Structures are given as structure tokens and as C-alpha cells.
PDB file of C-alpha atoms in Angstrom:
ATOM      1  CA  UNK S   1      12.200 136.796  -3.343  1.00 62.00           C
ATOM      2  CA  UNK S   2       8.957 134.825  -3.300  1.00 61.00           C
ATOM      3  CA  UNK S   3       7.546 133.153  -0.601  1.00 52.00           C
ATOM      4  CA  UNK S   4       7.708 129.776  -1.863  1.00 51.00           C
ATOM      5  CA  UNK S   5      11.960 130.766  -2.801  1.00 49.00           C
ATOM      6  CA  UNK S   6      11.676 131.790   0.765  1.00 51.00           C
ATOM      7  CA  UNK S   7      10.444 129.114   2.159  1.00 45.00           C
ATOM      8  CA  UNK S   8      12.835 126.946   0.478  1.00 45.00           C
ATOM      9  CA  UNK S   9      15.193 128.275   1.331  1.00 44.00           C
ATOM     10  CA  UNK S  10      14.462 128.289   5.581  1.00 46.00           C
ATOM     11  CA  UNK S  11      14.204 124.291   4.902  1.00 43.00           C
ATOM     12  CA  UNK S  12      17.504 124.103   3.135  1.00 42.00           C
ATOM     13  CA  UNK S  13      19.488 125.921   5.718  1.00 38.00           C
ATOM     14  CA  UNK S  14      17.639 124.050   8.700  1.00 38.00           C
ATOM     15  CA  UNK S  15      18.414 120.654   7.032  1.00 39.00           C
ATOM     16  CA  UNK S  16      22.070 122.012   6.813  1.00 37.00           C
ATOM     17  CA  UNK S  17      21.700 122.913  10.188  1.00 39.00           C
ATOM     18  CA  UNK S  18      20.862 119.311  11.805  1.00 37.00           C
ATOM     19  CA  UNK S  19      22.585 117.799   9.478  1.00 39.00           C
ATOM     20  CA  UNK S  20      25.792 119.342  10.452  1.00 42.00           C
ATOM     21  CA  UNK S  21      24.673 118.286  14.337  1.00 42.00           C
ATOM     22  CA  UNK S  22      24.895 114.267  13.443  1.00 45.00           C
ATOM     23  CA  UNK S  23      27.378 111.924  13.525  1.00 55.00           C
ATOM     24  CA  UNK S  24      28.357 109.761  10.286  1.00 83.00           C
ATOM     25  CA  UNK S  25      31.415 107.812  10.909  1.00 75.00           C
ATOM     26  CA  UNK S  26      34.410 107.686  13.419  1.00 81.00           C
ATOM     27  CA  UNK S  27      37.417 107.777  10.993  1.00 78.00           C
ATOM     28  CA  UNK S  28      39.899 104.956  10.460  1.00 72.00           C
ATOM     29  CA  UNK S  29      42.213 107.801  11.662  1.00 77.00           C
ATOM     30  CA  UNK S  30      40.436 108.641  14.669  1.00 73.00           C
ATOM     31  CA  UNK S  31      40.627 104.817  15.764  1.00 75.00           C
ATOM     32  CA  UNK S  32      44.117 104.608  14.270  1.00 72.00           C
ATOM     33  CA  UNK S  33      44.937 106.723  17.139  1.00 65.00           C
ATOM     34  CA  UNK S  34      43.996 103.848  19.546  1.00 56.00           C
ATOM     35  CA  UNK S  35      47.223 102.146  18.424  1.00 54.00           C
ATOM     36  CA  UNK S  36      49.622 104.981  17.895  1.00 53.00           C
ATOM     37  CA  UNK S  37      52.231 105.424  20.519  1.00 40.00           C
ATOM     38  CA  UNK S  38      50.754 107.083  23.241  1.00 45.00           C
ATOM     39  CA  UNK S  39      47.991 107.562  21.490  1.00 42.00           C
ATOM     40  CA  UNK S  40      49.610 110.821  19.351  1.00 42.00           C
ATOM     41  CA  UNK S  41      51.087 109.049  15.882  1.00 45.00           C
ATOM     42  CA  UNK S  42      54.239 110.036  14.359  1.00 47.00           C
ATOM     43  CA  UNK S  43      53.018 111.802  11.500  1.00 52.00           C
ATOM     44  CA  UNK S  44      52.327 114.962  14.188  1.00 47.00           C
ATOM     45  CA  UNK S  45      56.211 115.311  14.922  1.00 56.00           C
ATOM     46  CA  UNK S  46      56.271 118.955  13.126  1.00 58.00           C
ATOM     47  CA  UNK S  47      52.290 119.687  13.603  1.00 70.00           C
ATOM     48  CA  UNK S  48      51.442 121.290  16.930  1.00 82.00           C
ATOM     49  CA  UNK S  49      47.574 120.384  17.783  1.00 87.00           C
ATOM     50  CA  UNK S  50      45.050 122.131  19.359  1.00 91.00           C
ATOM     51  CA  UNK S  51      43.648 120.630  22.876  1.00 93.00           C
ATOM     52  CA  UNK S  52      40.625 119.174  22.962  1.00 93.00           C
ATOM     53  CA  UNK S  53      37.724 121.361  23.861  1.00 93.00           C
ATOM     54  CA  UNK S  54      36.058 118.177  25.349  1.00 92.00           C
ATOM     55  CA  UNK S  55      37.100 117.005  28.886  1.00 92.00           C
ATOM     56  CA  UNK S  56      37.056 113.295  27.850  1.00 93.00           C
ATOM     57  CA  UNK S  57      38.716 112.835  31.679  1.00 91.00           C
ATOM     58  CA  UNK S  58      34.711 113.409  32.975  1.00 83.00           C
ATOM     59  CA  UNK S  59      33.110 110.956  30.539  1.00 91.00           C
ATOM     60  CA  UNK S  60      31.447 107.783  31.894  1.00 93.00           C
ATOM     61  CA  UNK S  61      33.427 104.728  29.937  1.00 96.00           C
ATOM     62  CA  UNK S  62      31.097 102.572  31.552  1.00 96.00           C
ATOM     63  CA  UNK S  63      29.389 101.803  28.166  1.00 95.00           C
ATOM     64  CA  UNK S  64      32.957 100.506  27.453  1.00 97.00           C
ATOM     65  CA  UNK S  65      34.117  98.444  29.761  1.00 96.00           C
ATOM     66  CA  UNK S  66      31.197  96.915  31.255  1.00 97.00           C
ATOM     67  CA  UNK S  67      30.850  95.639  27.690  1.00 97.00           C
ATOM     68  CA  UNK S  68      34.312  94.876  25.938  1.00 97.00           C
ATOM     69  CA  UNK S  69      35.945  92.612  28.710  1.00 95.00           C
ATOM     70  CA  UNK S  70      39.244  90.723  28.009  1.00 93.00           C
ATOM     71  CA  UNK S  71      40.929  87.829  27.534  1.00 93.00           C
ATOM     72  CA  UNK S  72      38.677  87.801  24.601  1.00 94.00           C
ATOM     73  CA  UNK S  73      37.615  90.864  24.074  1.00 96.00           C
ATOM     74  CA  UNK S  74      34.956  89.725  21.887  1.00 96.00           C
ATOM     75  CA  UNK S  75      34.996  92.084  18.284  1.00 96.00           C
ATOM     76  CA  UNK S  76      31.143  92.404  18.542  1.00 96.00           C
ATOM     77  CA  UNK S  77      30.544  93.981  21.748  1.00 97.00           C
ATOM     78  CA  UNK S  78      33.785  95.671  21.563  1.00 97.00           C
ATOM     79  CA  UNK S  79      33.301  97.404  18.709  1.00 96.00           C
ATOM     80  CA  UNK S  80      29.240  98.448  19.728  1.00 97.00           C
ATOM     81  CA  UNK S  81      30.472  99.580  22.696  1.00 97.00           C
ATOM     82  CA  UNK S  82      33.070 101.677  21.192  1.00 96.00           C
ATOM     83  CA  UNK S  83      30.698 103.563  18.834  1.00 96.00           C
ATOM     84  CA  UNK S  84      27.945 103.509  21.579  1.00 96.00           C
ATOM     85  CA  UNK S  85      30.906 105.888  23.185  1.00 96.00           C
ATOM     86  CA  UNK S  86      32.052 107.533  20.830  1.00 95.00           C
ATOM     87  CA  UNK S  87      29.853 108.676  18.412  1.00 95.00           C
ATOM     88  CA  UNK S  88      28.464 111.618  20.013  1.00 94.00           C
ATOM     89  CA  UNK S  89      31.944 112.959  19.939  1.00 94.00           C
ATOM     90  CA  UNK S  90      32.705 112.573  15.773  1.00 93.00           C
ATOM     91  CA  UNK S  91      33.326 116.462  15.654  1.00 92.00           C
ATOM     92  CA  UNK S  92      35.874 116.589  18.159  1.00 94.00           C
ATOM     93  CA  UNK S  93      37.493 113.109  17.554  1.00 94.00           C
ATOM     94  CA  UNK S  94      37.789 113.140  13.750  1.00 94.00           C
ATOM     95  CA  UNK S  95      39.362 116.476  13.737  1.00 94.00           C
ATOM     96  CA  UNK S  96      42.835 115.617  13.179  1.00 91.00           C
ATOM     97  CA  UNK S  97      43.984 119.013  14.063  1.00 93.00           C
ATOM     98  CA  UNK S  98      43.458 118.666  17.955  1.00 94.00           C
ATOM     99  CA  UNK S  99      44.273 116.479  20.549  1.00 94.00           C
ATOM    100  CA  UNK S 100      40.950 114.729  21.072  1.00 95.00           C
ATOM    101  CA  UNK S 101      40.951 111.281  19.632  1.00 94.00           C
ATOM    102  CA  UNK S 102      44.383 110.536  21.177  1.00 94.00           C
ATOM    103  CA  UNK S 103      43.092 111.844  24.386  1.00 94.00           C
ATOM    104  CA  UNK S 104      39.586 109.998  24.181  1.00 95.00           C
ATOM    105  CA  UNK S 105      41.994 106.412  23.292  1.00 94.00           C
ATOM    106  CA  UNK S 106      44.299 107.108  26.141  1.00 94.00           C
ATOM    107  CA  UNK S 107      41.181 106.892  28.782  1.00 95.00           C
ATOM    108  CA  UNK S 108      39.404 104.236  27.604  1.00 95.00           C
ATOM    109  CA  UNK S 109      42.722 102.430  27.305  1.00 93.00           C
ATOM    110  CA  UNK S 110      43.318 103.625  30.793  1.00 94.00           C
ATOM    111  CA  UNK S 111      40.005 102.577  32.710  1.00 94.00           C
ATOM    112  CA  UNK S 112      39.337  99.436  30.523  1.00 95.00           C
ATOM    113  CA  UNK S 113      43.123  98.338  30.926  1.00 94.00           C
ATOM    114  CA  UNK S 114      42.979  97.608  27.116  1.00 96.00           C
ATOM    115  CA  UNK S 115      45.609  95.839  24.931  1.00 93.00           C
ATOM    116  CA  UNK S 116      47.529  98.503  22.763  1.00 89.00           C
ATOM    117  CA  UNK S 117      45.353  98.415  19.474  1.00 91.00           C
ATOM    118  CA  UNK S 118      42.412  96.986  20.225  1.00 94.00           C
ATOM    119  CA  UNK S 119      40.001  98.482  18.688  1.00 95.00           C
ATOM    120  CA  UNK S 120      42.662  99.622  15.522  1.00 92.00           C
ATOM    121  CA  UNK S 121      42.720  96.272  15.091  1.00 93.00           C
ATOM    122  CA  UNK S 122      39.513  94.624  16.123  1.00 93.00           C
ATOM    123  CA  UNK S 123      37.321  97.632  14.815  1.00 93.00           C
ATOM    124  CA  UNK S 124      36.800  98.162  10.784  1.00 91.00           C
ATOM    125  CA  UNK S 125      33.878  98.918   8.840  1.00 90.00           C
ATOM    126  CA  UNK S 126      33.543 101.289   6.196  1.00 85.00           C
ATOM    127  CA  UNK S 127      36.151 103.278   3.941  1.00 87.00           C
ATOM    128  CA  UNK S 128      35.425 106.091   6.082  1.00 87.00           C
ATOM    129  CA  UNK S 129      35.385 104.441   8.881  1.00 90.00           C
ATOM    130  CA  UNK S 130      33.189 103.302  11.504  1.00 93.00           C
ATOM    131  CA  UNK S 131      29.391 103.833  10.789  1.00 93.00           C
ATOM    132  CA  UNK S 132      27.335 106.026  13.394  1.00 93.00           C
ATOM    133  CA  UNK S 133      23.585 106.327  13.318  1.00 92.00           C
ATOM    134  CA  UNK S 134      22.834 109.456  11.158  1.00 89.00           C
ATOM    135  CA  UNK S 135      20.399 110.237  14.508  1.00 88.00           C
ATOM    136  CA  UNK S 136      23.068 110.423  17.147  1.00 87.00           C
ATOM    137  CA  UNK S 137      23.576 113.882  18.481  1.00 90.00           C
ATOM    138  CA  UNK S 138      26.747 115.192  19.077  1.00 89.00           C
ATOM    139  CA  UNK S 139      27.916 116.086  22.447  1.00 84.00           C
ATOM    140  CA  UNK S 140      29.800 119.558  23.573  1.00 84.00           C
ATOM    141  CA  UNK S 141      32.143 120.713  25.709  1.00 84.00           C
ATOM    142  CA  UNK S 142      30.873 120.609  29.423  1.00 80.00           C
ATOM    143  CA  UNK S 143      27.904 117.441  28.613  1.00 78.00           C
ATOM    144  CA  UNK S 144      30.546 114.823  28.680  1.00 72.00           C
ATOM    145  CA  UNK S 145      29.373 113.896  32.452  1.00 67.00           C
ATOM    146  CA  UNK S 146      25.673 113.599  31.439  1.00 62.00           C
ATOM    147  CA  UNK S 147      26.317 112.370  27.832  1.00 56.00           C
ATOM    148  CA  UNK S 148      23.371 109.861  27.710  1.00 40.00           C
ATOM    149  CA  UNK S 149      21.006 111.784  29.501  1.00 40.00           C
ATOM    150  CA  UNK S 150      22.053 115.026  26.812  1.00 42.00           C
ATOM    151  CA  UNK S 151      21.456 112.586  23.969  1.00 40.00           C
ATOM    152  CA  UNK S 152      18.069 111.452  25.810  1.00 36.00           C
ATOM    153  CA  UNK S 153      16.890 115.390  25.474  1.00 39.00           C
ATOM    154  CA  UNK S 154      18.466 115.978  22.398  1.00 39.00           C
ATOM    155  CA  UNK S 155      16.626 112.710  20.734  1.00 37.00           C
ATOM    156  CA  UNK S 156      13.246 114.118  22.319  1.00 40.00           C
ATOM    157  CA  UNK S 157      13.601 117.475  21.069  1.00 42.00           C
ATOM    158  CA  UNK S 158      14.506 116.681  17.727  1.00 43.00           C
ATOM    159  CA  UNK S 159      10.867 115.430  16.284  1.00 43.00           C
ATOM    160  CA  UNK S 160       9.232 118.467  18.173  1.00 42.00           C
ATOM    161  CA  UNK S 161      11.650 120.714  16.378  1.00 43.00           C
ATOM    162  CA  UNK S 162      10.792 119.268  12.807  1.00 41.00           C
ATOM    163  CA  UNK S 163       7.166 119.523  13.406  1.00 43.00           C
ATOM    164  CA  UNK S 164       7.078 122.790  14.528  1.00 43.00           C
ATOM    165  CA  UNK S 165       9.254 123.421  11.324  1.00 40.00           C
ATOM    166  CA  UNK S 166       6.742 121.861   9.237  1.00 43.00           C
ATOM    167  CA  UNK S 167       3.950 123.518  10.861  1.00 39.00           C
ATOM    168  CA  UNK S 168       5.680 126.555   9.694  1.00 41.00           C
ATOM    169  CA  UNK S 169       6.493 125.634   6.579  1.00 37.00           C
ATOM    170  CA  UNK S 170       2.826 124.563   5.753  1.00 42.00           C
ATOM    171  CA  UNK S 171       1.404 128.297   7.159  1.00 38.00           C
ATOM    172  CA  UNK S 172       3.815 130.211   4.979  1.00 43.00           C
ATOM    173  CA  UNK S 173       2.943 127.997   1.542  1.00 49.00           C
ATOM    174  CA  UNK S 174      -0.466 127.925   2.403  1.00 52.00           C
TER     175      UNK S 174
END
């Protein structure tokens, strides 16, 4: 293989790489969850799922529900807040084979004292569902405390890590 095949191919797998470590959307299914009762849906009745590897009892909801405030419960902010939340969990929340968008729904439900539905309701965008910056990091298991602080790092890292890469890149072609 040549060195410029080579090289192409390092850049394709690390753009697979941090692509696969970004959020896109929170699917209608994931929200859907928000207004199943209690928070599982009845399609599961046969399908066991997996528990979620994320401790969504240790997040900070704060981003919620100092933002999305009833009687109201004004769409705009609601729905911000909501992917400000939730976004850096996409992986675990749109996986439909574990427990973790029924779980995340059932504590912001709990600490915001939120009407069943809410944000099933209130909350549409897209076909796939709602939109998340392609730049948001996703959290894992065990940053759920310091979620904001993670995606501060994560955020700085990031354009170190692609000019390093490019630095690279550039000494190999040249």
C-alpha cells in the first residue's frame, strides 16, 4: 500500500471515529418514551431490555427545570432545555434495546414535576427526530455528574486532536 492509500486511509477511519462520538438527533422514539406509561411503552411486553449503562439518577436536570417551568411550560425553552440535556446521551437513549430513555423521562419527569407527555407532545422537529449539534460529545457511563464540565474538555480537546491529525497527515504526504 502506498503512502498516500495509507494516509487515506488513517483520515477515513479517524473521521469514522469522531463521527461515531457525536450526537445527530434524539429519536421521536426516544421522546415517545416521555409519554408512554411509566415511561416503558407497550410495544416491550414480550422484549426484555437491557439496563442502562448510564446512571441517569446522578445527572444534574438543572438545565431542565430551571428552564422549562409550568403552567406554561413554554415549547421554546422546553424543548432547548431538553436537548441541552439530552443530547450528550443519543447513544444510550436512542437505543431502543435498553432501558435508558424510559429511565432518563422518568427523572426529569420526577424532579421537574412534569405533565405526562410534555415534551412527546410539545417537542417535534425532524423525521428523525430532534436535531443535536453534530459537535456535541457524547457522555459515558460514570460522567453523568460532571456532564458539562466533560463536554467542556471534550469540546477543547477536539480542535487539538484534528490539528495534530493534520500535522500528521501533512508530514506523511509531504
Amino acid at each position: 500500500m502506498s503512502l498516500h492509500a495509507r494516509a487515506a486511509l488513517f483520515a477515513a477511519v479517524l473521521a469514522a471515529i469522531l463521527s461515531a462520538s457525536t450526537a445527530g438527533f434524539i429519536s421521536n422514539e426516544a421522546v415517545g418514551a416521555s409519554a408512554a406509561n411509566g415511561g416503558g411503552g407497550g410495544r416491550s411486553l414480550l422484549q426484555a431490555k437491557k439496563d442502562c449503562p448510564v446512571s441517569f439518577e446522578e445527572a444534574n436536570y438543572t438545565v431542565i427545570t430551571s428552564r422549562c417551568k409550568g403552567p406554561l411550560y413554554p415549547p421554546a425553552l422546553c424543548c432547548q432545555a431538553l436537548k441541552d440535556f439530552a443530547c450528550p446521551f443519543t447513544t444510550y437513549i436512542n437505543d431502543a434495546q435498553t432501558t435508558c430513555a424510559a429511565s432518563m423521562f422518568s427523572y426529569i419527569n420526577l424532579y421537574g414535576k412534569y405533565p405526562p407527555g410534555l415534551f412527546a407532545n410539545t417537542c417535534k422537529e425532524g423525521a428523525n427526530g430532534l436535531e443535536c449539534p453534530e459537535d456535541t460529545p457524547q457522555i459515558k457511563p460514570g460522567e453523568e455528574k460532571s456532564a458539562s464540565s466533560a463536554a467542556a474538555t471534550v469540546a477543547g480537546v477536539a480542535p487539538m486532536v484534528a490539528a495534530t491529525v493534520s500535522a500528521f497527515l501533512m508530514l506523511i504526504i509531504s
